[in-house]
């Protein structure tokens, strides 16, 4: 289903899908909310997850923490219905626009994984950067939704 | 300037910036247009690029093709003025909202690097997937702007 990457001009300006998977067989994926364009999450797909996403029109990722295909929403119920998939100029990253209705995307409980903003400007020596919380309320209680599931965050 | 990542709860729910850089010292970055929220590009930063971006309020990346810090716009003139930087739940990806005025972001000449859309639905055996072009006109001629510069796309 993928074209061979044998020509830069074709990769950049051609019409055939020829994704570049990294040394672990993964391609990064940005997922936005089709209702308002906000970024929900940043994840990864392998070739199988990409194929499943295209065919089922529901987002599938590769979970690096669990080392397996991850049909988003299987545990939480927050399935992502795919509205559009785009790929970038050199075909090494993917943009997924999805409909999550009134749901959420972040395992911590917020709608978007990007709920904290980094302060801008000059940094003083050895200063720790204090972020602002931009979502004031969680959409769900992760303790209830993910009962018994391991936390995917790794240090 | 970064807090040590010694506690998952703090990484996820704390206020201190504690980014996770991968085995190559990089963190993925999604860059959106502050004017309309559309994704312009997907790139990477190392710790130095992140610090330069925070302090100068202009986007700096790590160029994997040239293996050096990349002050976006230094060659093309299309500098990205940072409006907001966010980080995700486990602090391993960054969202940069930038003002590019009436400029462009993609080295191929389009405004966004994501100018092609992948068809959805069942895939026939050995079918090559034909994409749709979503930007009908380039914003600039890369041959003029990047005269003599090597193409960053790698096969």
mmCIF file of N, CA and C in Angstrom, chain B residues 10-147:
data_model
loop_
_atom_site.group_PDB
_atom_site.id
_atom_site.type_symbol
_atom_site.label_atom_id
_atom_site.label_comp_id
_atom_site.label_asym_id
_atom_site.label_seq_id
_atom_site.Cartn_x
_atom_site.Cartn_y
_atom_site.Cartn_z
ATOM 1 N N UNK B 10 4.395 14.365 39.637
ATOM 2 C CA UNK B 10 4.914 15.725 39.422
ATOM 3 C C UNK B 10 5.049 16.052 37.946
ATOM 4 N N UNK B 11 5.516 15.065 37.160
ATOM 5 C CA UNK B 11 5.666 15.287 35.719
ATOM 6 C C UNK B 11 4.309 15.602 35.093
ATOM 7 N N UNK B 12 3.278 14.835 35.512
ATOM 8 C CA UNK B 12 1.961 14.976 34.902
ATOM 9 C C UNK B 12 1.147 16.145 35.451
ATOM 10 N N UNK B 13 1.226 16.335 36.769
ATOM 11 C CA UNK B 13 0.310 17.296 37.386
ATOM 12 C C UNK B 13 1.033 18.469 38.043
ATOM 13 N N UNK B 14 2.358 18.455 37.974
ATOM 14 C CA UNK B 14 3.126 19.523 38.600
ATOM 15 C C UNK B 14 3.237 20.735 37.697
ATOM 16 N N UNK B 15 3.752 21.819 38.279
ATOM 17 C CA UNK B 15 3.841 23.061 37.515
ATOM 18 C C UNK B 15 5.237 23.295 36.936
ATOM 19 N N UNK B 16 6.190 22.405 37.242
ATOM 20 C CA UNK B 16 7.553 22.665 36.777
ATOM 21 C C UNK B 16 7.871 21.962 35.456
ATOM 22 N N UNK B 17 8.553 22.685 34.612
ATOM 23 C CA UNK B 17 8.959 22.149 33.312
ATOM 24 C C UNK B 17 10.041 21.083 33.505
ATOM 25 N N UNK B 18 9.738 19.859 33.044
ATOM 26 C CA UNK B 18 10.671 18.726 33.188
ATOM 27 C C UNK B 18 10.613 17.886 31.914
ATOM 28 N N UNK B 19 11.089 18.447 30.794
ATOM 29 C CA UNK B 19 10.913 17.769 29.501
ATOM 30 C C UNK B 19 11.715 16.477 29.410
ATOM 31 N N UNK B 20 11.167 15.545 28.627
ATOM 32 C CA UNK B 20 11.869 14.286 28.369
ATOM 33 C C UNK B 20 12.475 14.348 26.974
ATOM 34 N N UNK B 21 13.790 14.277 26.904
ATOM 35 C CA UNK B 21 14.480 14.217 25.617
ATOM 36 C C UNK B 21 14.762 12.753 25.316
ATOM 37 N N UNK B 22 14.664 12.374 24.051
ATOM 38 C CA UNK B 22 14.826 10.957 23.694
ATOM 39 C C UNK B 22 16.302 10.555 23.681
ATOM 40 N N UNK B 23 16.587 9.352 23.218
ATOM 41 C CA UNK B 23 17.957 8.819 23.268
ATOM 42 C C UNK B 23 18.934 9.642 22.417
ATOM 43 N N UNK B 24 18.372 10.469 21.502
ATOM 44 C CA UNK B 24 19.223 11.367 20.723
ATOM 45 C C UNK B 24 19.234 12.793 21.298
ATOM 46 N N UNK B 25 18.622 12.961 22.462
ATOM 47 C CA UNK B 25 18.588 14.284 23.091
ATOM 48 C C UNK B 25 17.548 15.212 22.494
ATOM 49 N N UNK B 26 16.543 14.625 21.816
ATOM 50 C CA UNK B 26 15.552 15.446 21.115
ATOM 51 C C UNK B 26 14.144 15.254 21.670
ATOM 52 N N UNK B 27 13.315 16.294 21.486
ATOM 53 C CA UNK B 27 11.894 16.224 21.842
ATOM 54 C C UNK B 27 11.108 16.688 20.610
ATOM 55 N N UNK B 28 10.035 15.961 20.234
ATOM 56 C CA UNK B 28 9.262 16.381 19.056
ATOM 57 C C UNK B 28 8.455 17.654 19.325
ATOM 58 N N UNK B 29 8.310 18.457 18.281
ATOM 59 C CA UNK B 29 7.639 19.754 18.376
ATOM 60 C C UNK B 29 6.603 19.884 17.266
ATOM 61 N N UNK B 30 5.395 20.253 17.648
ATOM 62 C CA UNK B 30 4.331 20.550 16.688
ATOM 63 C C UNK B 30 4.199 22.056 16.624
ATOM 64 N N UNK B 31 4.218 22.623 15.422
ATOM 65 C CA UNK B 31 4.122 24.072 15.295
ATOM 66 C C UNK B 31 2.850 24.453 14.565
ATOM 67 N N UNK B 32 2.020 25.274 15.220
ATOM 68 C CA UNK B 32 0.761 25.705 14.599
ATOM 69 C C UNK B 32 0.776 27.208 14.347
ATOM 70 N N UNK B 33 -0.065 27.616 13.412
ATOM 71 C CA UNK B 33 -0.221 29.012 13.014
ATOM 72 C C UNK B 33 -1.157 29.683 14.020
ATOM 73 N N UNK B 34 -0.668 30.702 14.739
ATOM 74 C CA UNK B 34 -1.489 31.342 15.777
ATOM 75 C C UNK B 34 -2.717 32.027 15.191
ATOM 76 N N UNK B 35 -2.669 32.314 13.892
ATOM 77 C CA UNK B 35 -3.796 33.026 13.276
ATOM 78 C C UNK B 35 -4.997 32.128 13.019
ATOM 79 N N UNK B 36 -4.757 30.845 12.723
ATOM 80 C CA UNK B 36 -5.901 29.983 12.400
ATOM 81 C C UNK B 36 -5.797 28.582 13.028
ATOM 82 N N UNK B 37 -4.729 28.329 13.780
ATOM 83 C CA UNK B 37 -4.614 27.053 14.480
ATOM 84 C C UNK B 37 -4.139 25.896 13.617
ATOM 85 N N UNK B 38 -4.004 26.086 12.321
ATOM 86 C CA UNK B 38 -3.563 25.001 11.435
ATOM 87 C C UNK B 38 -2.132 24.570 11.748
ATOM 88 N N UNK B 39 -1.838 23.282 11.526
ATOM 89 C CA UNK B 39 -0.470 22.820 11.764
ATOM 90 C C UNK B 39 0.423 23.245 10.609
ATOM 91 N N UNK B 40 1.540 23.860 10.953
ATOM 92 C CA UNK B 40 2.504 24.283 9.941
ATOM 93 C C UNK B 40 3.557 23.210 9.711
ATOM 94 N N UNK B 41 4.083 22.614 10.786
ATOM 95 C CA UNK B 41 5.181 21.668 10.642
ATOM 96 C C UNK B 41 5.325 20.806 11.898
ATOM 97 N N UNK B 42 6.108 19.737 11.747
ATOM 98 C CA UNK B 42 6.488 18.877 12.865
ATOM 99 C C UNK B 42 8.005 18.823 12.873
ATOM 100 N N UNK B 43 8.620 19.193 13.996
ATOM 101 C CA UNK B 43 10.076 19.205 14.051
ATOM 102 C C UNK B 43 10.592 18.675 15.372
ATOM 103 N N UNK B 44 11.852 18.973 15.654
ATOM 104 C CA UNK B 44 12.476 18.495 16.891
ATOM 105 C C UNK B 44 13.301 19.617 17.518
ATOM 106 N N UNK B 45 13.438 19.583 18.830
ATOM 107 C CA UNK B 45 14.341 20.494 19.543
ATOM 108 C C UNK B 45 15.244 19.671 20.436
ATOM 109 N N UNK B 46 16.478 20.169 20.641
ATOM 110 C CA UNK B 46 17.268 19.674 21.767
ATOM 111 C C UNK B 46 17.124 20.702 22.896
ATOM 112 N N UNK B 47 17.777 20.475 24.016
ATOM 113 C CA UNK B 47 17.604 21.368 25.168
ATOM 114 C C UNK B 47 18.014 22.797 24.817
ATOM 115 N N UNK B 48 19.083 22.945 24.043
ATOM 116 C CA UNK B 48 19.560 24.285 23.693
ATOM 117 C C UNK B 48 18.541 25.014 22.804
ATOM 118 N N UNK B 49 17.956 24.308 21.846
ATOM 119 C CA UNK B 49 16.962 24.924 20.959
ATOM 120 C C UNK B 49 15.734 25.360 21.758
ATOM 121 N N UNK B 50 15.341 24.536 22.736
ATOM 122 C CA UNK B 50 14.187 24.891 23.569
ATOM 123 C C UNK B 50 14.493 26.145 24.382
ATOM 124 N N UNK B 51 15.679 26.201 24.966
ATOM 125 C CA UNK B 51 16.074 27.383 25.752
ATOM 126 C C UNK B 51 16.111 28.636 24.862
ATOM 127 N N UNK B 52 16.714 28.516 23.687
ATOM 128 C CA UNK B 52 16.799 29.666 22.768
ATOM 129 C C UNK B 52 15.397 30.135 22.355
ATOM 130 N N UNK B 53 14.494 29.175 22.149
ATOM 131 C CA UNK B 53 13.129 29.517 21.743
ATOM 132 C C UNK B 53 12.408 30.267 22.860
ATOM 133 N N UNK B 54 12.538 29.773 24.084
ATOM 134 C CA UNK B 54 11.882 30.414 25.232
ATOM 135 C C UNK B 54 12.430 31.831 25.424
ATOM 136 N N UNK B 55 13.734 31.976 25.340
ATOM 137 C CA UNK B 55 14.352 33.279 25.638
ATOM 138 C C UNK B 55 14.182 34.292 24.509
ATOM 139 N N UNK B 56 14.346 33.835 23.256
ATOM 140 C CA UNK B 56 14.307 34.790 22.132
ATOM 141 C C UNK B 56 12.901 35.003 21.603
ATOM 142 N N UNK B 57 11.978 34.098 21.974
ATOM 143 C CA UNK B 57 10.603 34.120 21.445
ATOM 144 C C UNK B 57 10.586 33.972 19.925
ATOM 145 N N UNK B 58 11.609 33.339 19.387
ATOM 146 C CA UNK B 58 11.623 32.950 17.972
ATOM 147 C C UNK B 58 11.959 31.456 17.919
ATOM 148 N N UNK B 59 11.252 30.719 17.040
ATOM 149 C CA UNK B 59 11.400 29.262 17.027
ATOM 150 C C UNK B 59 12.794 28.835 16.587
ATOM 151 N N UNK B 60 13.420 28.017 17.423
ATOM 152 C CA UNK B 60 14.676 27.348 17.099
ATOM 153 C C UNK B 60 14.427 25.845 17.172
ATOM 154 N N UNK B 61 14.941 25.110 16.218
ATOM 155 C CA UNK B 61 14.790 23.656 16.195
ATOM 156 C C UNK B 61 16.177 23.021 16.136
ATOM 157 N N UNK B 62 16.190 21.672 16.225
ATOM 158 C CA UNK B 62 17.380 20.912 15.911
ATOM 159 C C UNK B 62 17.165 20.314 14.528
ATOM 160 N N UNK B 63 18.019 20.664 13.593
ATOM 161 C CA UNK B 63 17.901 20.096 12.258
ATOM 162 C C UNK B 63 18.586 18.732 12.232
ATOM 163 N N UNK B 64 17.797 17.677 12.034
ATOM 164 C CA UNK B 64 18.363 16.325 11.998
ATOM 165 C C UNK B 64 19.112 16.104 10.695
ATOM 166 N N UNK B 65 18.729 16.805 9.617
ATOM 167 C CA UNK B 65 19.429 16.595 8.347
ATOM 168 C C UNK B 65 20.765 17.329 8.329
ATOM 169 N N UNK B 66 20.812 18.498 8.989
ATOM 170 C CA UNK B 66 22.075 19.250 8.988
ATOM 171 C C UNK B 66 22.843 19.075 10.291
ATOM 172 N N UNK B 67 22.199 18.405 11.268
ATOM 173 C CA UNK B 67 22.838 18.109 12.547
ATOM 174 C C UNK B 67 23.321 19.358 13.266
ATOM 175 N N UNK B 68 22.454 20.364 13.306
ATOM 176 C CA UNK B 68 22.801 21.586 14.046
ATOM 177 C C UNK B 68 21.555 22.372 14.428
ATOM 178 N N UNK B 69 21.739 23.342 15.342
ATOM 179 C CA UNK B 69 20.637 24.226 15.739
ATOM 180 C C UNK B 69 20.173 24.988 14.505
ATOM 181 N N UNK B 70 18.878 25.149 14.414
ATOM 182 C CA UNK B 70 18.279 25.727 13.225
ATOM 183 C C UNK B 70 17.330 26.847 13.667
ATOM 184 N N UNK B 71 17.774 28.083 13.458
ATOM 185 C CA UNK B 71 16.924 29.241 13.727
ATOM 186 C C UNK B 71 16.036 29.411 12.510
ATOM 187 N N UNK B 72 14.794 28.946 12.647
ATOM 188 C CA UNK B 72 13.878 28.924 11.506
ATOM 189 C C UNK B 72 13.732 30.323 10.899
ATOM 190 N N UNK B 73 13.950 30.422 9.589
ATOM 191 C CA UNK B 73 13.796 31.698 8.907
ATOM 192 C C UNK B 73 15.108 32.402 8.629
ATOM 193 N N UNK B 74 16.217 31.825 9.134
ATOM 194 C CA UNK B 74 17.516 32.466 8.935
ATOM 195 C C UNK B 74 17.863 32.574 7.454
ATOM 196 N N UNK B 75 17.529 31.542 6.686
ATOM 197 C CA UNK B 75 17.793 31.567 5.244
ATOM 198 C C UNK B 75 16.604 32.166 4.496
ATOM 199 N N UNK B 76 15.415 31.684 4.784
ATOM 200 C CA UNK B 76 14.226 32.060 4.015
ATOM 201 C C UNK B 76 13.651 33.416 4.418
ATOM 202 N N UNK B 77 13.973 33.865 5.630
ATOM 203 C CA UNK B 77 13.342 35.086 6.145
ATOM 204 C C UNK B 77 12.027 34.808 6.857
ATOM 205 N N UNK B 78 11.522 33.573 6.774
ATOM 206 C CA UNK B 78 10.242 33.238 7.400
ATOM 207 C C UNK B 78 10.430 32.848 8.872
ATOM 208 N N UNK B 79 10.772 33.873 9.672
ATOM 209 C CA UNK B 79 10.950 33.670 11.110
ATOM 210 C C UNK B 79 9.594 33.369 11.750
ATOM 211 N N UNK B 80 9.603 32.522 12.783
ATOM 212 C CA UNK B 80 8.364 32.184 13.505
ATOM 213 C C UNK B 80 8.375 32.867 14.868
ATOM 214 N N UNK B 81 7.503 33.841 15.072
ATOM 215 C CA UNK B 81 7.421 34.530 16.357
ATOM 216 C C UNK B 81 6.511 33.741 17.301
ATOM 217 N N UNK B 82 7.087 33.359 18.432
ATOM 218 C CA UNK B 82 6.383 32.456 19.344
ATOM 219 C C UNK B 82 5.299 33.191 20.136
ATOM 220 N N UNK B 83 4.084 32.692 20.066
ATOM 221 C CA UNK B 83 2.966 33.251 20.815
ATOM 222 C C UNK B 83 2.770 32.456 22.103
ATOM 223 N N UNK B 84 2.869 31.132 22.009
ATOM 224 C CA UNK B 84 2.699 30.291 23.205
ATOM 225 C C UNK B 84 3.449 28.976 23.009
ATOM 226 N N UNK B 85 3.975 28.441 24.114
ATOM 227 C CA UNK B 85 4.565 27.098 24.105
ATOM 228 C C UNK B 85 3.835 26.271 25.153
ATOM 229 N N UNK B 86 3.355 25.107 24.747
ATOM 230 C CA UNK B 86 2.741 24.180 25.703
ATOM 231 C C UNK B 86 3.495 22.856 25.677
ATOM 232 N N UNK B 87 3.327 22.098 26.744
ATOM 233 C CA UNK B 87 3.944 20.769 26.798
ATOM 234 C C UNK B 87 2.869 19.769 27.204
ATOM 235 N N UNK B 88 3.049 18.512 26.836
ATOM 236 C CA UNK B 88 1.967 17.547 27.076
ATOM 237 C C UNK B 88 2.094 16.856 28.433
ATOM 238 N N UNK B 89 1.152 15.978 28.715
ATOM 239 C CA UNK B 89 0.996 15.361 30.037
ATOM 240 C C UNK B 89 2.296 14.754 30.573
ATOM 241 N N UNK B 90 2.948 13.907 29.772
ATOM 242 C CA UNK B 90 4.181 13.275 30.253
ATOM 243 C C UNK B 90 5.434 14.067 29.839
ATOM 244 N N UNK B 91 5.206 15.266 29.310
ATOM 245 C CA UNK B 91 6.289 16.203 28.980
ATOM 246 C C UNK B 91 7.310 15.618 28.007
ATOM 247 N N UNK B 92 6.787 14.902 26.984
ATOM 248 C CA UNK B 92 7.707 14.413 25.944
ATOM 249 C C UNK B 92 7.340 14.907 24.550
ATOM 250 N N UNK B 93 6.514 15.966 24.470
ATOM 251 C CA UNK B 93 6.292 16.641 23.187
ATOM 252 C C UNK B 93 5.834 18.063 23.450
ATOM 253 N N UNK B 94 6.145 18.927 22.491
ATOM 254 C CA UNK B 94 5.935 20.367 22.663
ATOM 255 C C UNK B 94 5.028 20.897 21.569
ATOM 256 N N UNK B 95 4.173 21.841 21.952
ATOM 257 C CA UNK B 95 3.287 22.529 21.001
ATOM 258 C C UNK B 95 3.668 23.998 20.984
ATOM 259 N N UNK B 96 4.082 24.457 19.811
ATOM 260 C CA UNK B 96 4.499 25.841 19.603
ATOM 261 C C UNK B 96 3.440 26.546 18.761
ATOM 262 N N UNK B 97 2.857 27.611 19.287
ATOM 263 C CA UNK B 97 1.945 28.423 18.479
ATOM 264 C C UNK B 97 2.727 29.649 18.033
ATOM 265 N N UNK B 98 2.797 29.871 16.710
ATOM 266 C CA UNK B 98 3.664 30.933 16.190
ATOM 267 C C UNK B 98 2.940 31.848 15.214
ATOM 268 N N UNK B 99 3.430 33.075 15.134
ATOM 269 C CA UNK B 99 2.928 34.051 14.164
ATOM 270 C C UNK B 99 3.912 34.101 13.002
ATOM 271 N N UNK B 100 3.433 33.759 11.800
ATOM 272 C CA UNK B 100 4.311 33.863 10.619
ATOM 273 C C UNK B 100 3.798 34.939 9.653
ATOM 274 N N UNK B 101 2.882 35.768 10.139
ATOM 275 C CA UNK B 101 2.346 36.831 9.290
ATOM 276 C C UNK B 101 1.751 36.239 8.035
ATOM 277 N N UNK B 102 2.124 36.788 6.893
ATOM 278 C CA UNK B 102 1.640 36.253 5.614
ATOM 279 C C UNK B 102 2.686 35.328 4.985
ATOM 280 N N UNK B 103 3.589 34.792 5.837
ATOM 281 C CA UNK B 103 4.688 33.973 5.336
ATOM 282 C C UNK B 103 4.313 32.528 5.104
ATOM 283 N N UNK B 104 5.327 31.685 5.065
ATOM 284 C CA UNK B 104 5.136 30.265 4.814
ATOM 285 C C UNK B 104 6.066 29.490 5.737
ATOM 286 N N UNK B 105 5.871 28.185 5.774
ATOM 287 C CA UNK B 105 6.664 27.397 6.704
ATOM 288 C C UNK B 105 7.386 26.248 6.029
ATOM 289 N N UNK B 106 6.885 25.815 4.885
ATOM 290 C CA UNK B 106 7.361 24.565 4.294
ATOM 291 C C UNK B 106 8.438 24.819 3.234
ATOM 292 N N UNK B 107 9.533 24.042 3.286
ATOM 293 C CA UNK B 107 10.644 24.292 2.365
ATOM 294 C C UNK B 107 10.284 23.953 0.916
ATOM 295 N N UNK B 108 9.160 23.248 0.724
ATOM 296 C CA UNK B 108 8.717 22.924 -0.649
ATOM 297 C C UNK B 108 8.007 24.140 -1.285
ATOM 298 N N UNK B 109 7.609 25.100 -0.443
ATOM 299 C CA UNK B 109 7.010 26.319 -0.961
ATOM 300 C C UNK B 109 5.591 26.571 -0.470
ATOM 301 N N UNK B 110 4.989 25.555 0.140
ATOM 302 C CA UNK B 110 3.621 25.725 0.643
ATOM 303 C C UNK B 110 3.633 26.414 2.004
ATOM 304 N N UNK B 111 2.462 26.925 2.402
ATOM 305 C CA UNK B 111 2.357 27.556 3.716
ATOM 306 C C UNK B 111 2.589 26.511 4.817
ATOM 307 N N UNK B 112 1.852 25.412 4.753
ATOM 308 C CA UNK B 112 1.990 24.323 5.728
ATOM 309 C C UNK B 112 2.709 23.153 5.081
ATOM 310 N N UNK B 113 3.466 22.402 5.888
ATOM 311 C CA UNK B 113 4.072 21.174 5.380
ATOM 312 C C UNK B 113 3.013 20.101 5.095
ATOM 313 N N UNK B 114 1.842 20.254 5.688
ATOM 314 C CA UNK B 114 0.802 19.221 5.546
ATOM 315 C C UNK B 114 -0.160 19.629 4.435
ATOM 316 N N UNK B 115 0.278 19.465 3.197
ATOM 317 C CA UNK B 115 -0.528 19.923 2.055
ATOM 318 C C UNK B 115 -1.187 18.771 1.308
ATOM 319 N N UNK B 116 -1.012 17.534 1.817
ATOM 320 C CA UNK B 116 -1.622 16.381 1.150
ATOM 321 C C UNK B 116 -2.461 15.553 2.114
ATOM 322 N N UNK B 117 -3.603 15.109 1.623
ATOM 323 C CA UNK B 117 -4.566 14.369 2.431
ATOM 324 C C UNK B 117 -4.621 12.917 1.946
ATOM 325 N N UNK B 118 -4.622 11.983 2.895
ATOM 326 C CA UNK B 118 -4.605 10.540 2.597
ATOM 327 C C UNK B 118 -6.052 10.041 2.491
ATOM 328 N N UNK B 119 -6.385 9.263 1.448
ATOM 329 C CA UNK B 119 -7.764 8.767 1.317
ATOM 330 C C UNK B 119 -8.095 7.766 2.425
ATOM 331 N N UNK B 120 -9.342 7.772 2.875
ATOM 332 C CA UNK B 120 -9.781 6.866 3.940
ATOM 333 C C UNK B 120 -10.608 5.720 3.355
ATOM 334 N N UNK B 121 -10.665 4.618 4.092
ATOM 335 C CA UNK B 121 -11.514 3.497 3.674
ATOM 336 C C UNK B 121 -10.702 2.274 3.315
ATOM 337 N N UNK B 122 -11.389 1.226 2.965
ATOM 338 C CA UNK B 122 -10.801 -0.078 2.667
ATOM 339 C C UNK B 122 -9.701 0.043 1.591
ATOM 340 N N UNK B 123 -8.598 -0.666 1.807
ATOM 341 C CA UNK B 123 -7.487 -0.624 0.855
ATOM 342 C C UNK B 123 -7.420 -1.942 0.106
ATOM 343 N N UNK B 124 -7.402 -1.846 -1.219
ATOM 344 C CA UNK B 124 -7.314 -3.076 -2.016
ATOM 345 C C UNK B 124 -5.879 -3.599 -1.993
ATOM 346 N N UNK B 125 -5.717 -4.875 -2.211
ATOM 347 C CA UNK B 125 -4.388 -5.494 -2.219
ATOM 348 C C UNK B 125 -3.433 -4.782 -3.171
ATOM 349 N N UNK B 126 -2.255 -4.503 -2.682
ATOM 350 C CA UNK B 126 -1.168 -3.882 -3.451
ATOM 351 C C UNK B 126 -1.546 -2.550 -4.098
ATOM 352 N N UNK B 127 -2.641 -1.957 -3.631
ATOM 353 C CA UNK B 127 -3.037 -0.630 -4.124
ATOM 354 C C UNK B 127 -2.096 0.439 -3.574
ATOM 355 N N UNK B 128 -1.664 1.367 -4.433
ATOM 356 C CA UNK B 128 -0.914 2.527 -3.945
ATOM 357 C C UNK B 128 -1.922 3.613 -3.599
ATOM 358 N N UNK B 129 -1.723 4.285 -2.460
ATOM 359 C CA UNK B 129 -2.719 5.274 -2.023
ATOM 360 C C UNK B 129 -2.454 6.642 -2.640
ATOM 361 N N UNK B 130 -3.446 7.142 -3.366
ATOM 362 C CA UNK B 130 -3.333 8.435 -4.044
ATOM 363 C C UNK B 130 -3.872 9.546 -3.163
ATOM 364 N N UNK B 131 -3.028 10.547 -2.909
ATOM 365 C CA UNK B 131 -3.407 11.631 -2.006
ATOM 366 C C UNK B 131 -3.972 12.818 -2.781
ATOM 367 N N UNK B 132 -4.723 13.660 -2.035
ATOM 368 C CA UNK B 132 -5.259 14.915 -2.589
ATOM 369 C C UNK B 132 -4.378 16.082 -2.161
ATOM 370 N N UNK B 133 -4.098 16.992 -3.061
ATOM 371 C CA UNK B 133 -3.385 18.214 -2.693
ATOM 372 C C UNK B 133 -4.387 19.226 -2.138
ATOM 373 N N UNK B 134 -4.118 19.744 -0.951
ATOM 374 C CA UNK B 134 -5.065 20.631 -0.285
ATOM 375 C C UNK B 134 -4.675 22.111 -0.375
ATOM 376 N N UNK B 135 -3.419 22.383 -0.686
ATOM 377 C CA UNK B 135 -3.042 23.782 -0.943
ATOM 378 C C UNK B 135 -2.862 23.878 -2.454
ATOM 379 N N UNK B 136 -3.610 24.773 -3.089
ATOM 380 C CA UNK B 136 -3.552 24.783 -4.558
ATOM 381 C C UNK B 136 -2.440 25.659 -5.134
ATOM 382 N N UNK B 137 -1.777 26.396 -4.275
ATOM 383 C CA UNK B 137 -0.764 27.311 -4.790
ATOM 384 C C UNK B 137 0.379 27.431 -3.782
ATOM 385 N N UNK B 138 1.617 27.420 -4.285
ATOM 386 C CA UNK B 138 2.762 27.636 -3.395
ATOM 387 C C UNK B 138 2.832 29.110 -2.986
ATOM 388 N N UNK B 139 3.380 29.347 -1.799
ATOM 389 C CA UNK B 139 3.528 30.720 -1.307
ATOM 390 C C UNK B 139 4.820 31.343 -1.815
ATOM 391 N N UNK B 140 5.797 30.500 -2.168
ATOM 392 C CA UNK B 140 7.066 31.040 -2.674
ATOM 393 C C UNK B 140 7.732 29.990 -3.544
ATOM 394 N N UNK B 141 8.760 30.434 -4.264
ATOM 395 C CA UNK B 141 9.505 29.527 -5.135
ATOM 396 C C UNK B 141 10.772 29.079 -4.396
ATOM 397 N N UNK B 142 10.811 27.812 -3.963
ATOM 398 C CA UNK B 142 11.957 27.366 -3.154
ATOM 399 C C UNK B 142 13.286 27.480 -3.900
ATOM 400 N N UNK B 143 13.260 27.385 -5.210
ATOM 401 C CA UNK B 143 14.524 27.494 -5.978
ATOM 402 C C UNK B 143 15.154 28.870 -5.794
ATOM 403 N N UNK B 144 14.306 29.906 -5.680
ATOM 404 C CA UNK B 144 14.830 31.267 -5.488
ATOM 405 C C UNK B 144 15.258 31.475 -4.038
ATOM 406 N N UNK B 145 14.397 31.043 -3.099
ATOM 407 C CA UNK B 145 14.631 31.323 -1.673
ATOM 408 C C UNK B 145 15.809 30.526 -1.125
ATOM 409 N N UNK B 146 15.928 29.270 -1.544
ATOM 410 C CA UNK B 146 16.960 28.390 -0.964
ATOM 411 C C UNK B 146 18.104 28.121 -1.937
ATOM 412 N N UNK B 147 18.360 29.073 -2.805
ATOM 413 C CA UNK B 147 19.423 28.942 -3.812
ATOM 414 C C UNK B 147 20.712 28.378 -3.201
#
